[in-house]
Each structure stands twice: as C-alpha cells, then as structure tokens.
Amino acid sequence: MKLLFTFIVLAICSVSGRILKMVDDWWEYGHFYQIYPRSFKDGNGDGTGDLKGIIENLSYLKTIDVTGVWLSPIFKSPMKDTGYDISDFRNIDPIFGTLDDFEHLMARSRELDIKIILDFVPNHSSDQHEWFKKSCNPNDPDFEKYKDFYVWNNGKLLPDGTRSPPSNWLSVFTGSAWTWVESRQQYYYHQFLPAQPDLNFRNPAVHEEMKEILRYWLRKGVSGFRIDAVPHLYESEENADGVYDDEPLSGADRCEPDEYCYLNHIHTHDLNETFDLVYEWRRVLDEDEFSNQTRILMAEAYSPLELALRYYGRVENGEIVEYGAQMPFNFELMSNTWMETGSYGYIKYIETWLLNLPKGNGIHANWVLGNHDGSRLATRYKPSRTDLFNILLKTLPGITVTYYGEEIGMTDVLIPSGDKREVARTPMQWDSSQNAGFSSASLTWLPVADNFTECNVELQRNLDRSFLKNVIELGKLRRTKTLKYGGLQLAAVDEDVLVYKRQIAGDATADVIAVVLNLGTIDKYFDLTYYLSALPEKMTVSVVSIHSTTINPGDSVETNNLKVPSEVGIVLVGQNNSRYFM
Ligand code: GLC
C-alpha cells in the first residue's frame, strides 16, 4: 500500500551551510508582507491610504513577526495602473505623501527593525514621464537624448499608403501592443496599457538611468526591491524589413484574437537578455557603497519553473556563478489550486521547486499564495480554510510572503465597475469603527468589505482563537531551529489530505513539527505514523484551525490514531527522537 503514497524526503541543503555560517542574514527564513499603500491605512483623512498611515500602523507588523515590508508603488504617477505607471521614479506621489514622509517611514522601520522593500517598475514608465514626452517630440531640445529610450518603429507601409503596427504583438491588458504617435510619426511599444510605454533596454543609457534610480533609493536605506513584470523587459530586435516578427498563435481555448493568451509570446517574454539584466541589478545592490546590510531582489516572473529559477542566478556545472534575485517569486502554489491538483499534485509542485533550487550560497525557497493581482485566499478557498493555508505558507522551508489582510482572512469585494483586480485591493480592516478604522473620510477609494465587523485586526487580537492569533503563533514557531533548518518529508493521505514533518535528525534540542492539512469537507481518521517516519507517539497541538472543536490548542494527540475535522489544519509539536533523518 505504502508505494501508493507520495513519499519524499528532502534534506534541506542549506543546513550544513548554516551551521558553518552560524548567523543567518536578516532576510533568510524571513516573513515578508506586501502592503498595497492605497489600502493599508489613511493617515490624512482623504479616503486613500498613505505613508503616514503606514508609519502609524507599522508596529502591528511586528506582532506577526514580519521581517520586511514590500510596498507596492508609492512613486509619482497618473495612476492609470494604480501606481505601476510612474512619471517620476525619484519622487513620492502626493496621494501617499512626500519624500519627508518617506524618510520618517525609514526611521520608524529602523526603530522596529522591519526592512523596507520598494517596488521597482523598470519595464515601462508612464506616458506622462518627461522622458517619454521628450521622446515623442522631435522639436524638444533633448529629443536626441531620449529618442531611443522607448521602443519606436515606423510600422508596416501598406500598398494603399496607410500604415499598420510593426507586428501582431498584444498587450497583457488586451489589444495591440503598439500605439501610433502623430508628432513622431511612429508607433511605440507597450506590453501593458498605452499609458505605460516600454523602456528600451537595448539602449545602454536606459540601463544606466535605471541603475542610478536603484542607487538613489539604496542610499535612502531601503533593503531591496521587488522587480515588476520581469519577463517583459526585453523583446526581439527588428527583423531585416525593419519591423518585428509576428508571434505564432497559441491555439489556447477561449482566447479572443485581441486577448494576450491568443499568442505564444516567443518574442516578448523571458528573453535571454532578461536574466542578464537581473544579474546586472544584483551587482548594483552588491556594490561596496551598500554593503552595510544585504540588499535583496524579489523578482515577479510568471514563467515556467525552469525559467523562474534562472532568476536566482547563472548556473554553470550545477552551481551558481553569478547571482540574481534572492527571491524569484514562487507562484506555483498560487497559480495551481489544490482543488485542481489534489494533494498529490500539490506535493509535486512543492517538491519540484525544492528539488530544482540551484546550488549556491543563500539560496532559499519562497512561497507566495496571494497578491494584488488576483483573488484573495479566503475567497479562492473559502474563509473556513484560511488557517489551513496560513499554516501551509508558514511551515514550508524557506521564505514566505503574505499579502496584507490574508492574516485575518479578508475576502474579495465585488466592485461592479473598474479593474477586476480591485476585488482584492479593498481597505485593510483594522477594527469595527467607521470604514473599519481605515479612514475617517466619508468615502474611501474602494469600498470597505461588508464583513468588517466580524473580520478585523482588533477583534481577532482579543479573541482566544482567531486567524490572527494563529498567525502570531506560527510567527513564533518560524523562529525555531526546526522550521528554519529542518528537513521536509511530505506525503498525501488522499486527494484532500496533505501531511508533512519538519525535523532535524539527531538534534534532541529541536522539536519535531508535523503538519496535517485536511482540505476536504469530511472528517478523516488515519495513522499519521504510517505516512511520516520517526514521529513520537504523542504530540501537542500548537496551532489548529479555529473552527475545530474536537482538537484544540494544547491538546495531546496520539499520532497513530488521528481524527482530523474537515477543512482543518493542525501543527503538532513533539520530542525529536530521531537519530537519522528518514
Ligand atoms: C505587474 C503588477 C501589476 C501591473 C503590471 C504592470 O504584473 O503586479 O499590478 O499592472 O505589472 O506594471
């Protein structure tokens, strides 16, 4: 029977490295938290979140043991893509505050020892950026300097004298990726909105400009950057006809001709040059001037696994010879839902990522379950499964990233008009007062969820058991040697039940930690020792989903006779008797 079960043992290769190194760097095994600044906390009463609000509430993140905060863009922007269209990379948008406010935020973050990571959006600027305005206008005195800052092309001249775009390339947000500019009599390229012209990384001046922007913020003390839209940074060069080769059709079902999925993006996604560019930025972060702390890169790359892993660094003979991002985001558990894959499939995604990590110093896995571009976890999986996924996120080996509000189980809010991604961007629910304590304004930029009186930080902080209390407990557990350095053994009991343990062989001072996740809607009885080796007979419940009434925190359970209620996740802690990892 046993052969039927997926059974994997992964020795985490960093264990011996850590023992030699003795001290972990600040970001290793960290817990990162994504703040969507418009929605975290409004400090000036205008209905939109801002830097003052973040400063006021930063200490809250200490309670959930956050290592570093990634702020979605706070830079000057016309807000066509809520800040991902930047018109001044060196300044703060007035809706968020001023550069002085930013200095205060840095000071507060130092007091609390929470690192600040900025969103770096290098693929494009806003069409309101002065570079683009100059690039559009041949009469501008700086035209020569900015002429090639963006991707310009004459397009195809048709027999009837009219023009058509230089290729069939499509924008991620639908429609042609080319827009005509009268003043320049050329098309420019934009992977996203027409208001987000792509910068031209085939121009060395653009490289230098963007590197100076990184240095500017590094000098202000930021600890790193999340790089936006990485796979889109380069596109193929012009062909012999002076235009661009078309992309082939993807053949994907249910894709209209103007939708991004209609084409196979061989000329515009994950080009080889892109990886080198990420390594180039890493060299900037590693410059002597910034060596008072390690600065890190997170890379947003929705790419196939083998490509996503290349963002860690350039590998030769199985070892990294040139480093890139410390955290190429691992979206595998977000893009593939457990419901679709079943436990066996989910295990495969976890295992594949871990087993394929490149070898090098400071290489860690990371896990992402949500962000501002998708639906919230509690909506995707049901609010009752919130704990289960928070447990999963916090107990796998490596680094975790939490999207604001997931720790209290916030849900999507239907917004009838506007960007469909806004469902997951509504104001943080702090307490039961007006606007969930987010803002004193009469109107907030997006509506507050109706459930805010039952789902908010203050309430959950005061309950004996709550999603937040569980996350706080998980934060403490993450500090243990076992969750940092322990090996991982995974098994599927059936399609709905996933179990794993973290253990350091031969170390009696490090408890063994077992995790049991029952996604299904019926209770399950089984012998956990059948699936996980070397477990003690009795283990103590450290964290358990709040709706479990039969298994409660602090209970002692027999590992060979476990009853796991439906949709419940459990973290068990016990004495580590194992001399060998098996
Ligand atoms: C990234 C961001 C997304 C934005 C896009 C264009 O995917 O996460 O919100 O719209 O890049 O900048």
Coordinates of C-alpha atoms and ligand atoms in Angstrom, one line a residue:
M1 CA 0.0 0.0 0.0
K2 CA 2.7 2.3 1.0
L3 CA 4.0 2.6 -2.5
L4 CA 0.8 4.2 -3.5
F5 CA 1.6 7.2 -1.4
T6 CA 3.8 10.0 -2.5
F7 CA 6.7 9.9 -0.1
I8 CA 9.5 12.4 -0.4
V9 CA 12.4 13.2 1.8
L10 CA 14.2 16.4 1.2
A11 CA 17.3 17.2 3.1
I12 CA 17.4 21.0 3.0
C13 CA 20.8 21.6 1.5
S14 CA 21.3 24.8 3.5
V15 CA 21.5 23.0 6.8
S16 CA 25.2 22.4 6.8
G17 CA 25.9 25.8 5.3
R18 CA 24.0 27.5 8.2
I19 CA 25.9 25.5 10.8
L20 CA 29.2 26.8 9.3
K21 CA 27.9 30.3 9.0
M22 CA 26.3 30.4 12.5
V23 CA 24.3 33.5 11.9
D24 CA 21.5 33.9 9.4
D25 CA 21.4 37.0 7.3
W26 CA 18.4 39.2 8.1
W27 CA 16.3 38.1 5.1
E28 CA 16.9 34.4 5.3
Y29 CA 13.9 32.4 6.5
G30 CA 12.1 35.8 6.6
H31 CA 8.4 36.6 6.6
F32 CA 7.7 39.4 4.0
Y33 CA 4.4 41.3 3.9
Q34 CA 3.0 43.1 0.9
I35 CA 1.4 46.4 1.7
Y36 CA -0.8 47.9 -1.0
P37 CA -0.3 51.5 0.1
R38 CA -3.6 52.9 -1.1
S39 CA -5.4 50.4 1.1
F40 CA -3.4 49.9 4.3
K41 CA -4.2 53.0 6.4
D42 CA -5.3 56.5 5.6
G43 CA -3.3 59.0 7.7
N44 CA -4.7 62.3 6.3
G45 CA -8.4 61.5 6.1
D46 CA -8.8 61.7 2.3
G47 CA -10.1 58.2 1.8
T48 CA -6.8 56.8 0.4
G49 CA -4.0 55.0 2.3
D50 CA -0.7 56.8 2.6
L51 CA 2.8 56.8 4.1
K52 CA 1.6 58.5 7.3
G53 CA -0.9 55.7 7.8
I54 CA 1.8 53.0 7.2
I55 CA 4.0 54.7 9.8
E56 CA 1.2 54.7 12.3
N57 CA 0.5 51.1 11.9
L58 CA 3.9 49.6 11.2
S59 CA 4.2 48.3 14.7
Y60 CA 1.3 45.9 14.1
L61 CA 3.5 44.0 11.7
K62 CA 5.9 43.3 14.5
T63 CA 3.2 41.3 16.2
I64 CA 3.1 38.9 13.3
D65 CA 6.8 38.8 13.1
V66 CA 7.3 40.5 9.8
T67 CA 10.9 40.8 8.6
G68 CA 10.4 43.1 5.7
V69 CA 7.6 45.0 4.0
W70 CA 7.3 45.3 0.2
L71 CA 5.4 48.4 -0.7
S72 CA 3.5 48.4 -4.0
P73 CA 4.5 51.6 -5.9
I74 CA 4.5 54.9 -4.0
F75 CA 6.1 57.0 -6.7
K76 CA 4.7 59.9 -8.6
S77 CA 2.1 58.6 -11.1
P78 CA -1.0 59.5 -13.0
M79 CA -2.5 56.3 -11.5
K80 CA -3.7 54.7 -14.8
D81 CA -2.5 51.4 -13.4
T82 CA -2.7 52.4 -9.7
G83 CA 1.0 53.4 -9.5
Y84 CA 2.5 50.9 -11.9
D85 CA 2.7 53.8 -14.3
I86 CA 5.4 56.0 -12.9
S87 CA 6.1 59.6 -14.0
D88 CA 8.9 60.3 -11.6
F89 CA 10.9 57.4 -10.3
R90 CA 12.6 59.5 -7.7
N91 CA 9.6 61.1 -6.0
I92 CA 6.6 60.1 -3.9
D93 CA 3.1 60.6 -5.3
P94 CA 1.2 63.3 -3.4
I95 CA -1.6 60.9 -2.6
F96 CA 0.9 58.9 -0.5
G97 CA 2.8 61.9 1.0
T98 CA 6.3 63.4 0.5
L99 CA 9.9 62.5 0.5
D100 CA 10.0 63.7 4.1
D101 CA 7.2 61.2 5.0
F102 CA 9.3 58.6 3.3
E103 CA 12.3 59.5 5.5
H104 CA 10.0 59.2 8.5
L105 CA 8.9 55.8 7.4
M106 CA 12.5 54.7 7.0
A107 CA 13.3 56.0 10.6
R108 CA 10.3 54.2 12.0
S109 CA 11.2 51.0 10.2
R110 CA 14.7 51.1 11.7
E111 CA 13.3 51.5 15.2
L112 CA 11.1 48.5 14.7
D113 CA 13.7 46.6 12.7
I114 CA 11.4 46.0 9.8
K115 CA 13.1 46.3 6.4
I116 CA 11.6 48.3 3.6
I117 CA 11.5 46.9 0.1
L118 CA 10.3 49.1 -2.8
D119 CA 8.5 48.2 -6.0
F120 CA 10.9 48.8 -8.9
V121 CA 9.0 49.1 -12.2
P122 CA 11.6 49.1 -14.9
N123 CA 9.8 47.7 -17.8
H124 CA 7.9 50.9 -18.5
S125 CA 7.3 54.4 -17.4
S126 CA 4.1 56.5 -17.5
D127 CA 3.4 58.3 -20.8
Q128 CA 3.5 61.4 -18.6
H129 CA 7.1 60.8 -17.7
E130 CA 9.3 63.6 -19.1
W131 CA 11.5 61.0 -20.9
F132 CA 8.5 59.9 -22.9
K133 CA 7.3 63.3 -23.6
K134 CA 10.7 64.3 -25.0
S135 CA 10.9 61.0 -26.9
C136 CA 7.6 61.9 -28.6
N137 CA 8.6 65.3 -29.7
P138 CA 11.3 65.8 -32.4
N139 CA 11.3 69.5 -31.6
D140 CA 12.3 69.0 -28.0
P141 CA 15.9 70.2 -27.3
D142 CA 16.5 66.9 -25.5
F143 CA 15.0 64.7 -28.3
E144 CA 18.3 63.2 -29.3
K145 CA 19.0 62.0 -25.8
Y146 CA 15.6 60.4 -25.3
K147 CA 14.9 59.3 -28.9
D148 CA 15.7 55.7 -28.2
F149 CA 14.6 55.5 -24.5
Y150 CA 11.5 53.7 -25.7
V151 CA 10.8 51.1 -28.5
W152 CA 9.8 53.0 -31.6
N153 CA 9.0 51.8 -35.1
N154 CA 7.6 53.1 -38.4
G155 CA 5.2 50.2 -38.7
K156 CA 4.4 48.5 -42.0
L157 CA 3.6 50.6 -45.0
L158 CA 0.6 49.1 -46.8
P159 CA 0.1 49.3 -50.6
D160 CA -2.6 51.8 -50.2
G161 CA -0.2 54.2 -48.4
T162 CA -1.6 53.6 -44.9
R163 CA 0.4 52.0 -42.0
S164 CA -0.2 49.1 -39.7
P165 CA 1.6 48.2 -36.5
P166 CA 5.1 46.6 -36.8
S167 CA 3.9 43.2 -35.6
N168 CA 0.9 41.3 -34.2
W169 CA 2.2 41.6 -30.6
L170 CA -0.6 42.0 -28.0
S171 CA -0.7 43.9 -24.7
V172 CA -1.2 41.9 -21.5
F173 CA -4.2 44.1 -21.0
T174 CA -5.6 43.2 -24.5
G175 CA -5.4 44.9 -27.8
S176 CA -2.4 45.7 -30.0
A177 CA 0.8 46.4 -28.0
W178 CA 1.6 49.3 -30.5
T179 CA 0.2 52.8 -30.4
W180 CA 0.8 55.5 -33.1
V181 CA 2.1 58.9 -32.1
E182 CA 1.4 61.7 -34.6
S183 CA 4.2 64.1 -33.5
R184 CA 6.8 61.4 -34.2
Q185 CA 5.0 59.6 -37.0
Q186 CA 5.9 56.3 -35.4
Y187 CA 4.5 53.5 -33.2
Y188 CA 5.7 52.9 -29.7
Y189 CA 5.5 49.6 -27.9
H190 CA 3.7 48.9 -24.6
Q191 CA 3.3 45.5 -23.0
F192 CA 0.7 46.9 -20.7
L193 CA -1.5 50.0 -21.1
P194 CA -0.8 52.5 -23.9
A195 CA -0.2 54.8 -20.9
Q196 CA 2.8 52.6 -20.0
P197 CA 5.3 52.8 -22.8
D198 CA 8.1 50.1 -22.6
L199 CA 11.5 51.4 -21.9
N200 CA 14.2 50.2 -24.4
F201 CA 16.8 48.1 -22.6
R202 CA 18.7 47.7 -25.8
N203 CA 19.8 51.3 -25.1
P204 CA 22.8 51.4 -22.7
A205 CA 21.6 54.9 -21.4
V206 CA 18.4 53.3 -20.1
H207 CA 20.5 50.7 -18.2
E208 CA 22.5 53.5 -16.6
E209 CA 19.4 55.6 -15.8
M210 CA 17.6 52.7 -14.1
K211 CA 20.7 51.7 -12.1
E212 CA 21.0 55.3 -10.8
I213 CA 17.4 55.0 -9.7
L214 CA 18.2 51.9 -7.7
R215 CA 21.2 53.6 -6.1
Y216 CA 19.1 56.7 -5.3
W217 CA 16.8 54.6 -3.1
L218 CA 19.5 52.3 -1.7
R219 CA 21.2 55.5 -0.4
K220 CA 18.0 56.2 1.4
G221 CA 18.4 52.9 3.2
V222 CA 15.9 50.6 1.5
S223 CA 16.7 47.0 1.9
G224 CA 15.8 45.9 -1.6
F225 CA 13.4 45.9 -4.5
R226 CA 10.6 43.8 -5.8
I227 CA 11.1 43.9 -9.6
D228 CA 7.9 44.3 -11.5
A229 CA 7.0 42.4 -14.7
V230 CA 10.5 40.9 -15.1
P231 CA 9.8 38.6 -18.1
H232 CA 8.6 41.5 -20.2
L233 CA 11.8 43.5 -20.0
Y234 CA 13.1 42.6 -23.5
E235 CA 11.6 41.9 -26.8
S236 CA 13.2 40.5 -30.0
E237 CA 15.1 43.0 -32.2
E238 CA 13.8 44.4 -35.5
N239 CA 14.0 42.0 -38.5
A240 CA 15.6 42.6 -41.9
D241 CA 12.5 44.5 -43.0
G242 CA 12.8 46.9 -40.1
V243 CA 9.7 45.6 -38.4
Y244 CA 9.2 42.7 -35.9
D245 CA 8.5 39.1 -36.5
D246 CA 4.9 38.1 -35.6
E247 CA 4.3 35.8 -32.7
P248 CA 2.6 32.5 -33.5
L249 CA -0.9 31.7 -32.4
S250 CA -1.1 29.8 -29.0
G251 CA -4.1 27.7 -30.0
A252 CA -5.4 28.2 -26.5
D253 CA -9.1 27.6 -26.0
R254 CA -11.4 30.5 -25.2
C255 CA -9.0 33.2 -26.3
E256 CA -10.3 36.1 -28.4
P257 CA -7.9 37.5 -31.1
D258 CA -7.2 40.6 -29.1
E259 CA -6.5 38.8 -25.8
Y260 CA -3.0 38.2 -24.6
C261 CA -3.4 34.4 -24.4
Y262 CA -4.1 34.3 -28.2
L263 CA -0.4 34.4 -29.0
N264 CA 2.6 32.4 -27.9
H265 CA 5.0 35.1 -26.7
I266 CA 8.3 33.8 -28.1
H267 CA 9.4 37.4 -29.0
T268 CA 8.3 39.3 -25.9
H269 CA 8.6 37.1 -22.8
D270 CA 11.6 35.6 -20.9
L271 CA 14.2 36.5 -23.5
N272 CA 17.8 35.5 -22.5
E273 CA 18.8 39.1 -22.1
T274 CA 16.3 39.5 -19.3
F275 CA 18.2 37.2 -17.0
D276 CA 21.4 39.1 -17.5
L277 CA 19.6 42.3 -16.7
V278 CA 18.5 40.9 -13.3
Y279 CA 22.1 39.9 -12.6
E280 CA 23.3 43.3 -13.5
W281 CA 20.9 44.9 -11.0
R282 CA 22.2 42.4 -8.3
R283 CA 25.7 43.8 -9.0
V284 CA 24.4 47.3 -8.1
L285 CA 22.9 46.0 -4.8
D286 CA 26.2 44.3 -4.0
E287 CA 28.3 47.5 -4.6
D288 CA 30.6 48.4 -1.7
E289 CA 28.6 51.6 -1.0
F290 CA 25.6 49.5 0.0
S291 CA 27.4 46.8 1.9
N292 CA 26.3 47.9 5.4
Q293 CA 23.4 45.4 5.0
T294 CA 22.5 42.8 2.4
R295 CA 20.1 44.3 -0.1
I296 CA 17.7 41.9 -1.8
L297 CA 15.8 41.4 -5.0
M298 CA 12.4 39.8 -5.4
A299 CA 11.5 39.1 -9.0
E300 CA 7.9 39.0 -10.3
A301 CA 8.1 36.4 -13.0
Y302 CA 5.1 34.4 -14.1
S303 CA 7.3 32.0 -16.1
P304 CA 7.7 28.2 -16.4
L305 CA 9.6 26.8 -13.4
E306 CA 12.9 26.3 -15.2
L307 CA 12.9 29.9 -16.3
A308 CA 11.7 31.3 -13.0
L309 CA 14.6 29.5 -11.3
R310 CA 17.1 31.1 -13.7
Y311 CA 16.4 34.4 -11.9
Y312 CA 18.3 33.1 -8.9
G313 CA 21.5 33.2 -10.9
R314 CA 23.5 31.9 -13.8
V315 CA 24.4 28.3 -13.3
E316 CA 27.4 26.5 -14.6
N317 CA 28.1 22.9 -13.9
G318 CA 25.3 22.8 -11.4
E319 CA 26.5 25.8 -9.3
I320 CA 25.6 29.5 -9.4
V321 CA 28.4 31.5 -10.8
E322 CA 26.6 34.8 -11.0
Y323 CA 23.8 35.8 -8.6
G324 CA 20.5 37.4 -9.4
A325 CA 17.4 37.7 -7.3
Q326 CA 17.3 36.2 -3.8
M327 CA 13.6 35.7 -4.3
P328 CA 12.3 34.8 -7.7
F329 CA 8.7 34.7 -6.6
N330 CA 7.4 31.1 -6.4
F331 CA 3.8 31.3 -7.7
E332 CA 3.4 27.6 -8.1
L333 CA 1.0 27.1 -5.2
M334 CA -0.9 30.2 -6.2
S335 CA -1.2 29.5 -9.9
N336 CA -2.2 25.9 -9.3
T337 CA -5.0 25.4 -6.8
W338 CA -5.1 22.4 -4.5
M339 CA -8.7 21.8 -5.7
E340 CA -7.5 21.3 -9.2
T341 CA -4.3 19.4 -8.5
G342 CA -5.3 17.3 -5.5
S343 CA -2.8 16.7 -2.7
Y344 CA -0.6 14.5 -4.9
G345 CA -0.3 17.4 -7.5
Y346 CA 0.2 19.9 -4.8
I347 CA 3.1 17.8 -3.3
K348 CA 4.6 17.7 -6.8
Y349 CA 4.7 21.5 -7.0
I350 CA 6.3 21.8 -3.6
E351 CA 8.8 19.1 -4.3
T352 CA 9.7 20.2 -7.8
W353 CA 10.5 23.7 -6.6
L354 CA 12.7 22.5 -3.7
L355 CA 14.5 19.8 -5.7
N356 CA 15.3 22.2 -8.5
L357 CA 16.7 25.0 -6.5
P358 CA 20.2 25.9 -7.9
K359 CA 23.2 25.3 -5.6
G360 CA 24.8 28.3 -4.2
N361 CA 25.1 30.5 -1.1
G362 CA 22.0 31.8 0.5
I363 CA 19.6 30.0 -1.9
H364 CA 16.2 29.6 -0.3
A365 CA 12.8 28.6 -1.5
N366 CA 10.0 31.1 -1.1
W367 CA 6.2 30.7 -1.1
V368 CA 3.5 33.1 -2.3
L369 CA -0.2 32.5 -2.0
G370 CA -1.7 35.8 -3.0
N371 CA -1.1 39.4 -4.2
H372 CA -2.8 42.5 -5.5
D373 CA -3.3 41.0 -9.0
G374 CA -5.5 38.1 -8.0
S375 CA -8.4 37.0 -5.9
R376 CA -7.9 36.7 -2.1
L377 CA -7.1 33.3 -0.5
A378 CA -10.2 33.2 1.7
T379 CA -12.3 33.7 -1.4
R380 CA -10.5 31.3 -3.6
Y381 CA -10.6 28.5 -1.0
K382 CA -13.5 29.6 1.4
P383 CA -12.9 31.6 4.6
S384 CA -13.0 28.5 6.7
R385 CA -9.8 27.3 5.1
T386 CA -7.9 30.5 5.9
D387 CA -5.9 28.9 8.7
L388 CA -5.1 25.9 6.7
F389 CA -3.3 28.0 4.0
N390 CA -1.7 30.3 6.6
I391 CA -0.3 27.1 8.2
L392 CA 1.0 25.8 4.9
L393 CA 2.6 29.1 4.0
K394 CA 4.4 29.4 7.3
T395 CA 5.7 25.9 7.8
L396 CA 7.3 25.0 4.5
P397 CA 11.0 25.5 4.3
G398 CA 12.3 29.0 3.3
I399 CA 10.8 32.4 3.0
T400 CA 7.1 33.4 3.0
V401 CA 5.2 36.4 1.5
T402 CA 1.9 37.4 2.9
Y403 CA -0.5 39.8 1.1
Y404 CA -1.9 42.4 3.5
G405 CA -5.2 41.2 5.2
E406 CA -4.6 37.5 4.5
E407 CA -3.6 37.1 8.1
I408 CA -7.1 38.0 9.2
G409 CA -8.9 36.2 6.3
M410 CA -10.1 39.2 4.4
T411 CA -12.2 38.3 1.4
D412 CA -12.8 39.8 -2.1
V413 CA -15.3 42.6 -2.5
L414 CA -17.3 42.7 -5.7
I415 CA -16.6 46.1 -7.4
P416 CA -19.1 46.3 -10.3
S417 CA -17.1 48.8 -12.4
G418 CA -13.4 49.2 -12.8
D419 CA -10.4 46.9 -12.8
K420 CA -11.4 43.4 -11.9
R421 CA -8.2 43.1 -9.8
E422 CA -9.7 45.6 -7.4
V423 CA -11.7 42.9 -5.7
A424 CA -8.6 42.1 -3.7
R425 CA -7.4 45.6 -3.0
T426 CA -10.0 46.9 -0.6
P427 CA -9.1 48.7 2.6
M428 CA -7.4 46.9 5.4
Q429 CA -9.9 46.0 8.2
W430 CA -8.5 47.3 11.4
D431 CA -11.4 47.5 13.8
S432 CA -15.3 47.7 14.0
S433 CA -15.5 51.5 13.7
Q434 CA -16.4 53.6 10.7
N435 CA -14.6 52.4 7.5
A436 CA -13.1 49.5 9.5
G437 CA -10.7 52.0 11.1
F438 CA -9.0 52.5 7.8
S439 CA -10.0 56.1 7.2
S440 CA -12.0 59.0 8.7
A441 CA -13.2 60.1 5.3
S442 CA -16.9 59.8 4.3
L443 CA -15.9 57.9 1.2
T444 CA -12.9 55.5 0.8
W445 CA -11.2 55.0 -2.6
L446 CA -12.6 51.4 -2.7
P447 CA -15.5 50.2 -0.6
V448 CA -14.7 48.5 2.7
A449 CA -15.9 44.9 2.8
D450 CA -19.3 44.4 4.4
N451 CA -17.9 41.8 6.8
F452 CA -15.5 44.2 8.6
T453 CA -17.3 44.0 12.0
E454 CA -16.7 40.2 12.1
C455 CA -13.3 40.3 10.3
N456 CA -10.8 42.8 11.7
V457 CA -7.5 43.0 13.5
E458 CA -8.7 44.4 16.8
L459 CA -11.4 41.8 17.2
Q460 CA -9.1 38.9 16.3
R461 CA -6.4 40.2 18.6
N462 CA -8.9 40.0 21.5
L463 CA -10.4 36.6 20.8
D464 CA -8.9 33.5 22.3
R465 CA -8.8 31.8 18.9
S466 CA -8.7 33.6 15.6
F467 CA -6.9 33.6 12.3
L468 CA -4.6 36.3 13.5
K469 CA -3.8 34.5 16.8
N470 CA -2.8 31.5 14.7
V471 CA -0.6 33.6 12.5
I472 CA 1.1 35.1 15.6
E473 CA 1.7 31.6 16.9
L474 CA 3.1 30.5 13.6
G475 CA 5.4 33.5 13.7
K476 CA 6.9 32.2 16.9
L477 CA 7.2 28.7 15.5
R478 CA 9.1 30.0 12.5
R479 CA 11.8 31.2 14.8
T480 CA 12.6 27.6 15.9
K481 CA 15.5 25.7 14.5
T482 CA 13.2 23.1 13.2
L483 CA 11.2 25.3 10.9
K484 CA 14.3 27.1 9.8
Y485 CA 16.7 24.3 9.1
G486 CA 14.6 21.1 9.4
G487 CA 14.3 18.7 6.6
L488 CA 11.0 18.1 5.0
Q489 CA 9.1 14.8 4.5
L490 CA 5.8 15.1 2.6
A491 CA 3.0 12.6 2.0
A492 CA -0.5 12.6 0.7
V493 CA -3.1 10.6 2.7
D494 CA -5.6 11.0 -0.1
E495 CA -6.6 13.8 -2.6
D496 CA -7.7 16.0 0.2
V497 CA -5.2 15.4 3.0
L498 CA -1.6 16.5 2.9
V499 CA 0.8 15.8 5.8
Y500 CA 4.4 16.7 6.3
K501 CA 7.0 16.9 9.0
R502 CA 10.0 19.1 9.7
Q503 CA 12.8 17.6 11.6
I504 CA 16.5 17.9 12.4
A505 CA 17.9 14.5 12.6
G506 CA 19.9 13.7 15.7
D507 CA 19.2 17.1 17.4
A508 CA 17.2 16.4 20.6
T509 CA 17.1 20.1 21.3
A510 CA 14.9 20.8 18.3
D511 CA 11.3 19.5 18.4
V512 CA 9.9 17.7 15.5
I513 CA 7.0 19.5 13.9
A514 CA 4.2 17.7 12.0
V515 CA 1.6 19.4 9.8
V516 CA -1.7 17.9 8.9
L517 CA -3.9 19.7 6.4
N518 CA -7.4 18.4 5.5
L519 CA -8.8 20.4 2.7
G520 CA -11.8 18.2 2.3
T521 CA -15.3 18.6 3.6
I522 CA -15.4 15.3 5.6
D523 CA -13.5 14.3 8.8
K524 CA -10.6 12.0 8.2
Y525 CA -9.2 9.3 10.6
F526 CA -5.8 7.8 10.0
D527 CA -2.5 6.7 11.5
L528 CA 0.0 9.6 10.9
T529 CA 3.0 7.4 11.7
Y530 CA 2.0 5.3 8.6
Y531 CA 2.8 8.3 6.4
L532 CA 5.6 10.2 8.4
S533 CA 8.5 8.3 9.9
A534 CA 10.1 8.7 13.3
L535 CA 7.3 10.6 15.0
P536 CA 6.8 10.4 18.7
E537 CA 3.7 8.5 20.0
K538 CA 2.2 11.7 21.4
M539 CA 2.4 15.2 20.1
T540 CA 1.0 18.5 21.3
V541 CA -1.3 20.7 19.2
S542 CA 0.4 24.0 18.7
V543 CA -1.8 25.6 16.1
V544 CA -5.2 24.4 14.8
S545 CA -7.9 25.9 12.6
I546 CA -10.3 28.0 14.7
H547 CA -13.4 26.0 13.8
S548 CA -12.0 22.8 15.1
T549 CA -13.8 21.9 18.3
T550 CA -12.6 18.3 18.7
I551 CA -8.9 19.1 18.5
N552 CA -7.9 22.2 20.4
P553 CA -4.6 24.1 21.1
G554 CA -2.6 22.5 23.8
D555 CA -4.2 19.0 23.4
S556 CA -2.0 16.0 23.4
V557 CA -2.8 13.7 20.5
E558 CA -1.8 10.1 19.6
T559 CA -0.1 10.2 16.3
N560 CA -1.2 6.7 15.4
N561 CA -4.9 7.5 15.8
L562 CA -5.6 10.9 14.5
K563 CA -9.1 12.4 13.7
V564 CA -8.8 15.5 11.6
P565 CA -12.0 17.5 11.2
S566 CA -13.0 18.8 7.7
E567 CA -11.2 21.8 6.4
V568 CA -8.8 21.8 9.4
G569 CA -5.1 22.4 9.5
I570 CA -3.1 21.3 12.5
V571 CA 0.5 21.9 13.6
L572 CA 1.8 19.3 16.0
V573 CA 5.0 19.6 18.1
G574 CA 6.8 16.8 19.8
Q575 CA 10.0 15.5 21.1
N576 CA 12.5 14.7 18.4
N577 CA 13.8 11.1 19.0
S578 CA 15.1 10.6 15.5
R579 CA 18.8 10.0 15.2
Y580 CA 18.6 9.7 11.5
F581 CA 16.5 11.6 9.0
M582 CA 14.3 9.1 7.4
Ligands
GLC1 C1 2.8 43.6 -12.5 C2 2.0 44.2 -11.4 C3 0.6 44.6 -12.0 C4 0.8 45.7 -13.0 C5 1.8 45.2 -14.1 C6 2.3 46.3 -15.0 O1 2.3 42.4 -13.0 O2 1.9 43.3 -10.4 O3 -0.2 45.1 -10.9 O4 -0.4 46.0 -13.6 O5 2.9 44.6 -13.5 O6 3.1 47.1 -14.3

